[in-house]
Short mmCIF file of C-alpha atoms in Angstrom, two decimals:
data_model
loop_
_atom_site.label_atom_id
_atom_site.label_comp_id
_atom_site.label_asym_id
_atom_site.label_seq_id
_atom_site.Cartn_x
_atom_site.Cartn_y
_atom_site.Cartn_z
CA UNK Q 1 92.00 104.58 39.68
CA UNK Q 2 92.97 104.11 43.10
CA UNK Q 3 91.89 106.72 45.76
CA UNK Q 4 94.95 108.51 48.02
CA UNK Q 5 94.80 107.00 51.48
CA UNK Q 6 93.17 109.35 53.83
CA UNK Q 7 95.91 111.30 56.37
CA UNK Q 8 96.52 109.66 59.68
CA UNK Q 9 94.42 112.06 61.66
CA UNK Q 10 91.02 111.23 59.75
CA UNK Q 11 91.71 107.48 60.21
CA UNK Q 12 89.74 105.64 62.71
CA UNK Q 13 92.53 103.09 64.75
CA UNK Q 14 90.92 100.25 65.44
CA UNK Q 15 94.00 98.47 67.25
CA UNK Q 16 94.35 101.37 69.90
CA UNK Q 17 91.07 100.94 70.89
CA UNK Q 18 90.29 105.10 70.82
CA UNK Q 19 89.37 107.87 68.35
CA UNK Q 20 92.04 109.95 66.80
CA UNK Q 21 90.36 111.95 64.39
CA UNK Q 22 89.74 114.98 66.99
CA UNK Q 23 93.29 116.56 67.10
CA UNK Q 24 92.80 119.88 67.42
CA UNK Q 25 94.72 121.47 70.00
CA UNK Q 26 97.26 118.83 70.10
CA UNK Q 27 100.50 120.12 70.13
CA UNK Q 28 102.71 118.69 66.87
CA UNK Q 29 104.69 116.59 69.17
CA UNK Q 30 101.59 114.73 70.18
CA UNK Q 31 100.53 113.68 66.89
CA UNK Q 32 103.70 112.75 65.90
CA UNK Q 33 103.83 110.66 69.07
CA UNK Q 34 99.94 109.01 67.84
CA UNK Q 35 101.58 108.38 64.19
CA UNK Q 36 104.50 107.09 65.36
CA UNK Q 37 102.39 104.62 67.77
CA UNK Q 38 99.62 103.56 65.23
CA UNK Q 39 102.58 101.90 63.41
CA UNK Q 40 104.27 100.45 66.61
CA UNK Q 41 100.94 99.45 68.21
CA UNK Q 42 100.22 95.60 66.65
CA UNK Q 43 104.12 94.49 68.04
CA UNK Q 44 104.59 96.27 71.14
CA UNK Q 45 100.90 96.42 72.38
CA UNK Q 46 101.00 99.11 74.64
CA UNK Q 47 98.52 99.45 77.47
CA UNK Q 48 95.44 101.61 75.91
CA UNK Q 49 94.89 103.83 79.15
CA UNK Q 50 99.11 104.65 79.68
CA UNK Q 51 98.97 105.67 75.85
CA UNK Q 52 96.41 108.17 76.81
CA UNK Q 53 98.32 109.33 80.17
CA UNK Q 54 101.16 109.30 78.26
CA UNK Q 55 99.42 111.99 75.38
CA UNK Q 56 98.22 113.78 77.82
CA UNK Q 57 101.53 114.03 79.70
CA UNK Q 58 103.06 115.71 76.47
CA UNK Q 59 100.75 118.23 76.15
CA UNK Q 60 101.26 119.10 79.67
CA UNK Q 61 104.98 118.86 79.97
CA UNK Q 62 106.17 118.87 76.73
CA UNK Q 63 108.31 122.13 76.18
CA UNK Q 64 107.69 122.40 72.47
CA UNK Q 65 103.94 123.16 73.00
CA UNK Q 66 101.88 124.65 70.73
CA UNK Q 67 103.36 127.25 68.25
CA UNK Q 68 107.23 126.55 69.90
CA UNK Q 69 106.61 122.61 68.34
CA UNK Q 70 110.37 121.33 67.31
CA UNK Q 71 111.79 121.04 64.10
CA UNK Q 72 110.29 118.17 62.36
CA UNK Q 73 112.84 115.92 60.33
CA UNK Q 74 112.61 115.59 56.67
CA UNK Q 75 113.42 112.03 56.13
CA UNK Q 76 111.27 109.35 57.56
CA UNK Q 77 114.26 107.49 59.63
CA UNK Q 78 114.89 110.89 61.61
CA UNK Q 79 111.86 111.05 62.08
CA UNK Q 80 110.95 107.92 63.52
CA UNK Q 81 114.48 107.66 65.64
CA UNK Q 82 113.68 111.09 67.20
CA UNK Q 83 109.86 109.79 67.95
CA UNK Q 84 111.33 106.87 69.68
CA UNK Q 85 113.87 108.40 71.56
CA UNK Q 86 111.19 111.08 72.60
CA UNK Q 87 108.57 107.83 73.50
CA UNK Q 88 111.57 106.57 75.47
CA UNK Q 89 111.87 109.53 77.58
CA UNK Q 90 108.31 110.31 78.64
CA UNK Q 91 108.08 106.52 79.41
CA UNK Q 92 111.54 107.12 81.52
CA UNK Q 93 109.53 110.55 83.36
CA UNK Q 94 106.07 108.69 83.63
CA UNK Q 95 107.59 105.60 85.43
CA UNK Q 96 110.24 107.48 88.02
CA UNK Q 97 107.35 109.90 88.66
CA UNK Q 98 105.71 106.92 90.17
CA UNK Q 99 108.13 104.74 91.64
CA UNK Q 100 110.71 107.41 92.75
CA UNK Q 101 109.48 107.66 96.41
CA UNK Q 102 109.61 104.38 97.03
CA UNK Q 103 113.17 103.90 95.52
CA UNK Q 104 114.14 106.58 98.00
CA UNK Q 105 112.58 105.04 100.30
CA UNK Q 106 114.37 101.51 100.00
CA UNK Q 107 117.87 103.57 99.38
CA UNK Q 108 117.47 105.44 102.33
CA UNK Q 109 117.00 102.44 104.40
CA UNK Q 110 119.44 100.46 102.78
CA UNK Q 111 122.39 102.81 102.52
CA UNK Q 112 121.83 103.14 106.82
CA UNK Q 113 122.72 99.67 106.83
CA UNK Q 114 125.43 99.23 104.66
CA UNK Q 115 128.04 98.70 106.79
CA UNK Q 116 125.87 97.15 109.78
CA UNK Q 117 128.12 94.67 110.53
CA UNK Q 118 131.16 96.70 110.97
CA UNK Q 119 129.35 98.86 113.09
CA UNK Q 120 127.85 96.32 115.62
CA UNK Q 121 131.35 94.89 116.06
CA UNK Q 122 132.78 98.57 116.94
CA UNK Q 123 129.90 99.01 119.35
CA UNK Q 124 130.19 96.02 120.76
CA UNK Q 125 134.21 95.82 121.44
CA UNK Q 126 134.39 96.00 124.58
CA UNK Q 127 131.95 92.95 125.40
CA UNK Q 128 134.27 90.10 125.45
CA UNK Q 129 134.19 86.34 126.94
CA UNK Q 130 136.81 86.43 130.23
CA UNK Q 131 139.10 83.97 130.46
CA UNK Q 132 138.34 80.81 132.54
CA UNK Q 133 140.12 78.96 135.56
CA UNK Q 134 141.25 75.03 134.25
CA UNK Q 135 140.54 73.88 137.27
CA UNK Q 136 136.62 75.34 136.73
CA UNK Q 137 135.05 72.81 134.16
CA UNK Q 138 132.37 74.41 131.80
CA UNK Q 139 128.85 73.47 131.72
CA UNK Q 140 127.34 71.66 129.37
CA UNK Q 141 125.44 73.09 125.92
CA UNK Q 142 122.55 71.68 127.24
CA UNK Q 143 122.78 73.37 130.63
CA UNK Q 144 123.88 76.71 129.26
CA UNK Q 145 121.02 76.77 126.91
CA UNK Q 146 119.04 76.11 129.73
CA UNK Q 147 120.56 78.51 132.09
CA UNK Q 148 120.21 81.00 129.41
CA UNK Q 149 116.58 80.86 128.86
CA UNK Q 150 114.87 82.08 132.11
CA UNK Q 151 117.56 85.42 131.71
CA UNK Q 152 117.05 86.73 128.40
CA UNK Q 153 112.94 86.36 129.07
CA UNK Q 154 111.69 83.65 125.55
CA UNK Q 155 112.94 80.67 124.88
CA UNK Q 156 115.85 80.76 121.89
CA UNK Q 157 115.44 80.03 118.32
CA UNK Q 158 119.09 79.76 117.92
CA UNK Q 159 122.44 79.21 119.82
CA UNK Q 160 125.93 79.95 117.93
CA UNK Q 161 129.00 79.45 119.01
CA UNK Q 162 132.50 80.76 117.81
CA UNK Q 163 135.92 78.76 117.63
CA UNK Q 164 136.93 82.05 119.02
CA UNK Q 165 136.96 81.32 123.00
CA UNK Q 166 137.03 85.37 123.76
CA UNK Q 167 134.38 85.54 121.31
CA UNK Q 168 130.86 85.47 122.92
CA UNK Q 169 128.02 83.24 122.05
CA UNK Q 170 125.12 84.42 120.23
CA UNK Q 171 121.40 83.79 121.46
CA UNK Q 172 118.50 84.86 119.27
CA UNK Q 173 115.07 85.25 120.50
CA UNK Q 174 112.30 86.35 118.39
CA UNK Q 175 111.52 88.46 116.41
CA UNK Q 176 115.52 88.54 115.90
CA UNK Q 177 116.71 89.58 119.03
CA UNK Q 178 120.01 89.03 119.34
CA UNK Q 179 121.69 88.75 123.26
CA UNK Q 180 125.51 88.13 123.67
CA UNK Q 181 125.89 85.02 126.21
CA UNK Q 182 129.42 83.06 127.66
CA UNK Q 183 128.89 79.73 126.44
CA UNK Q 184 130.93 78.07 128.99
CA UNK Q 185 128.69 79.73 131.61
CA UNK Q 186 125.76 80.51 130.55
CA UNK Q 187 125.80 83.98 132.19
CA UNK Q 188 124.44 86.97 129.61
CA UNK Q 189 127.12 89.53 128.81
CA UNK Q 190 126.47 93.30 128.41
CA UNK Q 191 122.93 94.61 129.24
CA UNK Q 192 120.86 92.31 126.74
CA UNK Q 193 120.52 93.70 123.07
CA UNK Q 194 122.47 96.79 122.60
CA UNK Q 195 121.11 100.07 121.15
CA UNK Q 196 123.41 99.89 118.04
CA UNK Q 197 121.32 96.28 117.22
CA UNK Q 198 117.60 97.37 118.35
CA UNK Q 199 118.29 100.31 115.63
CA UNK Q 200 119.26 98.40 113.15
CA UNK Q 201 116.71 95.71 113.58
CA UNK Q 202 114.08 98.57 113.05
CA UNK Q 203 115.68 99.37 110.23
CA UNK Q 204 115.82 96.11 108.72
CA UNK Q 205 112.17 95.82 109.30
CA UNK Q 206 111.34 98.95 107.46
CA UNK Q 207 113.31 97.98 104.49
CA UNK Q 208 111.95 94.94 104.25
CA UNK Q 209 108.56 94.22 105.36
CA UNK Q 210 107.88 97.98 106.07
CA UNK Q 211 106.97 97.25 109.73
CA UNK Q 212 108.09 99.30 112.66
CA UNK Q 213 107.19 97.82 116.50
CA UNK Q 214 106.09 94.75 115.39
CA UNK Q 215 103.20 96.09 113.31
CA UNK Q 216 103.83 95.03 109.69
CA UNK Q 217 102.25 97.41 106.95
CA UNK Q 218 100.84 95.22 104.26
CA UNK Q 219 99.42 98.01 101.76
CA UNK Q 220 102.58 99.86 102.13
CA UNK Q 221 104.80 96.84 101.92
CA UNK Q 222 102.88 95.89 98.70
CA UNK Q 223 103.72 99.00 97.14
CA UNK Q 224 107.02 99.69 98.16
CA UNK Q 225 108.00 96.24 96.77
CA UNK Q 226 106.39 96.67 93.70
CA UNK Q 227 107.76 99.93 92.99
CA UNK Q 228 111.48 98.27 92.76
CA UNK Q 229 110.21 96.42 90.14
CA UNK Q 230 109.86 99.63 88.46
CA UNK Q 231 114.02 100.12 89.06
CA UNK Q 232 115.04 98.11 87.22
CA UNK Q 233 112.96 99.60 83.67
CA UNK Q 234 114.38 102.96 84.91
CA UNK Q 235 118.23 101.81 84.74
CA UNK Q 236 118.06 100.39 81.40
CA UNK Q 237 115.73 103.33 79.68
CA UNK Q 238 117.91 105.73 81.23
CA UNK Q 239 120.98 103.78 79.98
CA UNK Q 240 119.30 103.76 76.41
CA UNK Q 241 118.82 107.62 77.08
CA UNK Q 242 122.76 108.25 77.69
CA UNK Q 243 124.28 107.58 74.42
CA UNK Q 244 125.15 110.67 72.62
CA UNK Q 245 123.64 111.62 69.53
CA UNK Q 246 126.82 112.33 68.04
CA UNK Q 247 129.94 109.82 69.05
CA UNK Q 248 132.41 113.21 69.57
CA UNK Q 249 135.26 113.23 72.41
CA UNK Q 250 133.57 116.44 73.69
CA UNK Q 251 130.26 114.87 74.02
CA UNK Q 252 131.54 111.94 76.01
CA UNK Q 253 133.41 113.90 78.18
CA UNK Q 254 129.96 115.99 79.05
CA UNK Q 255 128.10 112.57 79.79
CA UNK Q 256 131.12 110.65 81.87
CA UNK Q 257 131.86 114.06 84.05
CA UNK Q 258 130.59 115.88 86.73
CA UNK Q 259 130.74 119.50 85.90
CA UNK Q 260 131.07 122.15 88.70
CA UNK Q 261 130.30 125.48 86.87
CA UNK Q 262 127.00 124.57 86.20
CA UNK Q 263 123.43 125.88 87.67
CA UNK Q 264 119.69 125.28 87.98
CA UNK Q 265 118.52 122.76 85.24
CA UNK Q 266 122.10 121.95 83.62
CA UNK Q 267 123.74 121.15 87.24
CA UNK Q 268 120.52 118.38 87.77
CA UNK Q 269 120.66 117.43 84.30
CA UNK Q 270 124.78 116.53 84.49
CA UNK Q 271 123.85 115.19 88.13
CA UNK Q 272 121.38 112.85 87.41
CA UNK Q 273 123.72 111.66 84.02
CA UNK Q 274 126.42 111.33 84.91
CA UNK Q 275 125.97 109.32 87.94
CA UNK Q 276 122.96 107.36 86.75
CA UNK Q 277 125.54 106.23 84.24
CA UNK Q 278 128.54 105.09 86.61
CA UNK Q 279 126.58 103.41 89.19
CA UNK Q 280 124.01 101.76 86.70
CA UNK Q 281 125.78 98.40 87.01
CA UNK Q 282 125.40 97.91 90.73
CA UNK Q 283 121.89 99.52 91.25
CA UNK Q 284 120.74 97.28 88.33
CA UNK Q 285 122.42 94.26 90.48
CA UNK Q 286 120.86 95.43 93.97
CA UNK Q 287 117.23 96.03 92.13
CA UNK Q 288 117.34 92.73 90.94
CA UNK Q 289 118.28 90.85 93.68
CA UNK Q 290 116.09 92.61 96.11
CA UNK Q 291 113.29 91.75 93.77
CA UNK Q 292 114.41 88.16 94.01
CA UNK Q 293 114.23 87.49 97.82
CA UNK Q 294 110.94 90.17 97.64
CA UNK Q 295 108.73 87.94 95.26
CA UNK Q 296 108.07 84.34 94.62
CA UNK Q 297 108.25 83.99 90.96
CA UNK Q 298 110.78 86.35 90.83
CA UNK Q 299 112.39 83.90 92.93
CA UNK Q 300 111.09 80.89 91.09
CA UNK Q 301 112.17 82.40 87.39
CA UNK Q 302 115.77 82.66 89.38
CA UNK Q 303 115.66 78.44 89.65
CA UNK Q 304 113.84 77.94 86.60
CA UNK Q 305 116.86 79.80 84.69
CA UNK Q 306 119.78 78.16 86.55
CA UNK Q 307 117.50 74.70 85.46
CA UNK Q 308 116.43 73.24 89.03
CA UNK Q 309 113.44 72.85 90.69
CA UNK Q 310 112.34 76.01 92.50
CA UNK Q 311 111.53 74.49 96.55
CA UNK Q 312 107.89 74.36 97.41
CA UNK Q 313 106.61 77.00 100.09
CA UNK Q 314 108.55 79.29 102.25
CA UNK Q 315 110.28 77.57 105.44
CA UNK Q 316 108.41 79.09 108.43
CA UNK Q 317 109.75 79.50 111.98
CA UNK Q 318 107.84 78.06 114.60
CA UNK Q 319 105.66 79.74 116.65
CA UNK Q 320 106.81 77.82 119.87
CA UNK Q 321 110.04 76.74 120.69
CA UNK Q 322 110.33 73.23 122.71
CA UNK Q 323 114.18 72.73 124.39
CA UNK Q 324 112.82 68.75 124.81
CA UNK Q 325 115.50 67.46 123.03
CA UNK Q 326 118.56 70.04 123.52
CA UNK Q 327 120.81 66.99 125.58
CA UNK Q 328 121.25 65.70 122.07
CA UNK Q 329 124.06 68.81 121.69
CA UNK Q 330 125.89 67.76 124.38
CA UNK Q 331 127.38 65.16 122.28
CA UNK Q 332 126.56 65.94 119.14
CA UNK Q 333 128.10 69.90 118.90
CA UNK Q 334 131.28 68.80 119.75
CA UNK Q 335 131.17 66.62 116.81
CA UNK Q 336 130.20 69.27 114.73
CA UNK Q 337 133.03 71.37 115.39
CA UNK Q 338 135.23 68.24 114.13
CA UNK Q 339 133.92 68.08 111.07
CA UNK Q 340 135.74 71.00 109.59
CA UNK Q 341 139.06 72.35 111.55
CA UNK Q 342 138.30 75.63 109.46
CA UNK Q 343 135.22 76.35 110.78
CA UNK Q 344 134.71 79.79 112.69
CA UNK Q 345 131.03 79.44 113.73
CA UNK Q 346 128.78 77.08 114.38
CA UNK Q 347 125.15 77.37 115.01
CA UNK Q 348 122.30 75.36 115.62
CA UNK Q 349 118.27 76.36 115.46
CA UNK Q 350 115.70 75.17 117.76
CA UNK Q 351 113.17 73.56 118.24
CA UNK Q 352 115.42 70.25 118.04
CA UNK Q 353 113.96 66.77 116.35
CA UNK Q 354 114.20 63.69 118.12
CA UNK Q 355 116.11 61.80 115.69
CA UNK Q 356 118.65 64.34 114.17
CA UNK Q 357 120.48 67.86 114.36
CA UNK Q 358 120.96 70.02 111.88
CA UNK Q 359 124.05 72.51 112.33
CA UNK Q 360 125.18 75.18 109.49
CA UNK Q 361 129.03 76.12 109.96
CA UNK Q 362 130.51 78.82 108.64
CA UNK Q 363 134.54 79.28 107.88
CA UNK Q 364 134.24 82.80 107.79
CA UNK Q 365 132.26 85.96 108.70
CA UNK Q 366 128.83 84.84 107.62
CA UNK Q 367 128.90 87.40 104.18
CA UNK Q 368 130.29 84.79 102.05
CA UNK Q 369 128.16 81.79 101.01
CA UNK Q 370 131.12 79.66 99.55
CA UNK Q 371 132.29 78.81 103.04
CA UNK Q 372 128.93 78.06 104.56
CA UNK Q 373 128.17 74.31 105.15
CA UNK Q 374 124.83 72.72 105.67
CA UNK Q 375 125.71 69.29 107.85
CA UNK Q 376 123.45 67.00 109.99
CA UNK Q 377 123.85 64.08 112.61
CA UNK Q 378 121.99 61.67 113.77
CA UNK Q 379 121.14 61.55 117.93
CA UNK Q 380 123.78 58.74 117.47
CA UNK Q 381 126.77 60.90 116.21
CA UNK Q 382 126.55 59.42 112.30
CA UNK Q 383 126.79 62.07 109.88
CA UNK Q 384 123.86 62.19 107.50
CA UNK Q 385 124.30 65.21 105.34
CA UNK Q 386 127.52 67.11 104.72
CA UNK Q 387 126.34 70.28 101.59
CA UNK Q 388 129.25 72.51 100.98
CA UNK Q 389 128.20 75.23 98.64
CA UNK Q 390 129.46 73.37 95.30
CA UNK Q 391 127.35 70.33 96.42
CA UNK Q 392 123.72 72.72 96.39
CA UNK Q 393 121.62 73.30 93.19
CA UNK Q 394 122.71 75.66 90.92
CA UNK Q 395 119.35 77.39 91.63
CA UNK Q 396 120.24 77.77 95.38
CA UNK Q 397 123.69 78.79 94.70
CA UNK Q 398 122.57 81.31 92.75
CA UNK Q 399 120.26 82.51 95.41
CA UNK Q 400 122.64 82.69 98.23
CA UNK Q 401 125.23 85.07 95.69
CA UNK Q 402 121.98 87.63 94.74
CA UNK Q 403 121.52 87.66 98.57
CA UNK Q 404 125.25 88.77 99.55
CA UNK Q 405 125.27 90.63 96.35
CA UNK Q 406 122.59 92.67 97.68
CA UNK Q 407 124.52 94.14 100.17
CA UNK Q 408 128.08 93.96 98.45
CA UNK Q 409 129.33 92.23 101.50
CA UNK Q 410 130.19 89.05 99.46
CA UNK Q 411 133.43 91.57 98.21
CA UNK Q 412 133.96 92.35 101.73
CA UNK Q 413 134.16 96.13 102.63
CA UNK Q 414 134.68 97.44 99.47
CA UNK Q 415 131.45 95.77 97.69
CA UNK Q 416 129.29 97.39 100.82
CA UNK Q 417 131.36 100.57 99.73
CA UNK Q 418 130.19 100.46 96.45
CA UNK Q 419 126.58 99.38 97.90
CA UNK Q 420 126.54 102.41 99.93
CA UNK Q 421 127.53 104.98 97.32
CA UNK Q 422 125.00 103.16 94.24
CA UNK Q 423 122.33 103.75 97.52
CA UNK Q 424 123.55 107.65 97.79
CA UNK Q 425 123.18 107.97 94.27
CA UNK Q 426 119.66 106.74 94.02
CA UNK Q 427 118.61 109.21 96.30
CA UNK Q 428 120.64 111.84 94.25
CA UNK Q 429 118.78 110.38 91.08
CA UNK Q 430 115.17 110.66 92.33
CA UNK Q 431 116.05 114.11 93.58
CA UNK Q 432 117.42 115.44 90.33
CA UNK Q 433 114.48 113.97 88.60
CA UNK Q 434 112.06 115.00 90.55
CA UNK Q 435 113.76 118.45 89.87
CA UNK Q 436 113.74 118.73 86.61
CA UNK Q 437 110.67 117.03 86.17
CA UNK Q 438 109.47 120.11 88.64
CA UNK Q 439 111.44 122.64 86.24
CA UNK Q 440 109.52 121.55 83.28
CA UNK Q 441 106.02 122.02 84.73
CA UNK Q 442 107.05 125.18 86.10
CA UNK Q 443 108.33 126.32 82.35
CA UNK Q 444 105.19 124.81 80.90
CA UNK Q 445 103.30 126.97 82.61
CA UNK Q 446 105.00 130.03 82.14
CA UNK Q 447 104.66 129.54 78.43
CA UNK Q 448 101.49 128.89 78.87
CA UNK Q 449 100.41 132.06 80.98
CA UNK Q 450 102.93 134.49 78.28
CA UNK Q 451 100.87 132.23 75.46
CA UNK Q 452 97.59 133.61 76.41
CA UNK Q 453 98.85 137.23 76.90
CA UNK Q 454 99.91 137.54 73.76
CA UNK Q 455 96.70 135.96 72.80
CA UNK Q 456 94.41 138.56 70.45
CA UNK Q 457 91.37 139.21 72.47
CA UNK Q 458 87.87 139.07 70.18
CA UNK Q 459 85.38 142.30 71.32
CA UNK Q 460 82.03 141.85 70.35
CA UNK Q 461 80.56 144.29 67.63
#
């Protein structure tokens, strides 16, 4: 006759790697949670040491502690839905616990420079390019570049021009300082960089690298990067956590609106719902795409899906900048400018090779990459390479649309709109989390302390 299988808490579990047998104490949503991840444990294979955070975490946190444990369902496919749903949530809490400053952190950063460009151009309105005599011939690119160099203090990485003539010319210096120049000549306009671009250039840094003055963070950079990745889990759990138990008009209407008679707990709760659900779509988009330009396989995977060869190495600026060869514009950038009578800027990098030039024109305001152009002459005015965006890898196009996707500007002011609000609303979300996650330990607690009032006390005969 065969024996009865021994219950789950007497069994040793070999795949989990730890002892369950000792679960005294344990309140009953904790060993449902172990019973429900004994069977789980062979397909998902979760991490050994986050199963025990996570156990522990439930007998912190967990408002159904001890003799207040829930209602258990009868059949076995309640009870394994609820135990899922339940897993899904402390997995939600454990994960935005960690990564929740440094989601703030990048949406605090980010929403500041939402509409940057808009900005810089408003600051900036009154520097403009005065018109020139006929009779007074302009100088050459070569001599303006030249002319340029000794007044703005470094030699220039890059030179761009506008088809605009009132617009002025842009000289970069590094690290990315931008001065506004007359390219006919080669005077400096305004009083070098502007305030409005020196703050948003240490902004930039911060949000990217995590550097401020020049000094780049690599510790903090390594964890603010990595706790995006972490986003992206977030979104779709909490997506998964949305759906109504019950399909009903008046349960829908509680999860798509914002309620204003609420307070405390409910008015986080509805908060961090309701808007986690409307702006999922675009904060899942940013997440991504940041993760993209932050990590090389992420970036790889990118060009491995879209089928082409991910390039090799990063392309690094040079740490000296030689004008030895900047005659060659004087023929060769008015040649540019032929090549497309659309084009709206041109602009050129330097150091400059011996043999060739490489421009990249633009037809618009630099936030769209399907009217950039990659082109490049020879020193004797032959055009070697003419890549509009339909001509590059699928991999690279790809790349160019997560990086204006990023900032919404590839929909022009209402995508960096919607940008700026999904970058409000993370900071709303790791605030109402953190607040209800702070409102749970608080009424754990309080249980806990009434708990061991009403605890019978044991005198010694």
């Amino acid at each position: 006759m065969r024996s009865a299988p021994r219950p789950i808490s007497s069994r040793r579990s070999r795949s989990i790697g730890w002892n369950l047998r000792s679960s005294a104490g344990k309140s009953a949503v904790s060993k449902r949670f172990e019973a429900v991840y004994r069977s789980i444990a062979h397909t998902v294979k979760i991490q050994d040491c986050f199963c025990r955070i996570l156990v522990l975490i439930l007998d912190c946190f967990d408002p159904c502690f001890g003799e207040t444990a829930p209602f258990i369902p009868k059949t076995r496919a309640d009870r394994h839905r609820m135990n899922l749903r339940r897993l899904l949530f402390w997995f939600h809490l454990v994960i935005g616990l960690v990564v929740g400053l440094t989601i703030c952190f990048f949406a605090v950063t980010g929403s500041l420079m939402a509409f940057q460009p808009q900005i810089i151009t408003f600051a900036e309105r009154k520097i403009s390019v005065p018109e020139h005599r006929p009779e007074v011939p302009c100088l050459a690119p070569s001599e303006s570049v030249r002319k340029l160099q000794p007044q703005i203090g470094a030699p220039p990485t890059s030179f761009e021009v506008f088809a605009n003539p009132r617009t002025p010319a842009q000289v970069m210096t590094a690290p990315d300082r931008i001065f506004l120049a007359d390219a006919c000549t080669g005077e400096l306009l305004g009083n070098g960089p502007s305030r409005v671009r020196a703050f948003f250039a240490h902004v930039r840094d911060l949000h990217r690298y995590a550097a401020y003055g020049g000094t780049r963070y690599e510790a903090l950079h390594s964890i603010t990067i990595a706790g995006n990745l972490g986003f992206p889990i977030l979104i779709l759990s909490g997506l998964i956590l949305w759906i109504p138990r019950q399909w009903k008009k008046v349960h829908l209407r509680k999860a798509l609106t914002i309620r204003g008679d609420l307070k405390a707990r409910a008015r986080d709760w509805n908060l961090h719902t309701v808007g986690g659900f409307w702006l999922a779509l675009p904060l899942l988009v940013i997440s991504l795409s940041g993760s993209v330009m932050a990590y090389d396989w992420v970036n790889a995977l990118l060009y491995r899906v879209a089928g082409t060869p991910s390039p090799q190495g990063k392309e690094e600026r040079p740490k000296t900048v030689d004008l030895g060869n900047v005659e060659l514009l004087d023929k060769l950038l008015p040649l540019a400018r032929e090549t497309d009578p659309r084009w709206n800027s041109l602009t050129v990098r330097f150091p400059i090779a011996a043999n060739s030039v490489p421009f990249a024109l633009d037809e618009g305001s630099g936030s769209r990459p399907q009217q950039k152009t990659q082109l490049v002459l020879s020193k004797n005015g032959k055009l070697t390479k003419f890549d509009t965006f339909d001509k590059l890898p699928r991999g690279r196009q790809w790349r160019l649309y997560g990086r204006f996707l990023h900032t919404g500007e590839i929909f022009g002011w209402v995508g960096q709109s919607v940008a700026f609000l999904a970058a409000l609303t993370a900071v709303l979300l790791v605030w109402t989390g953190f607040a209800l996650s702070l409102r749970r330990f608080v009424a754990w607690r309080t249980r806990k302390a009434r708990a061991r009032e009403r605890a019978p006390v044991l005198e010694a005969v």
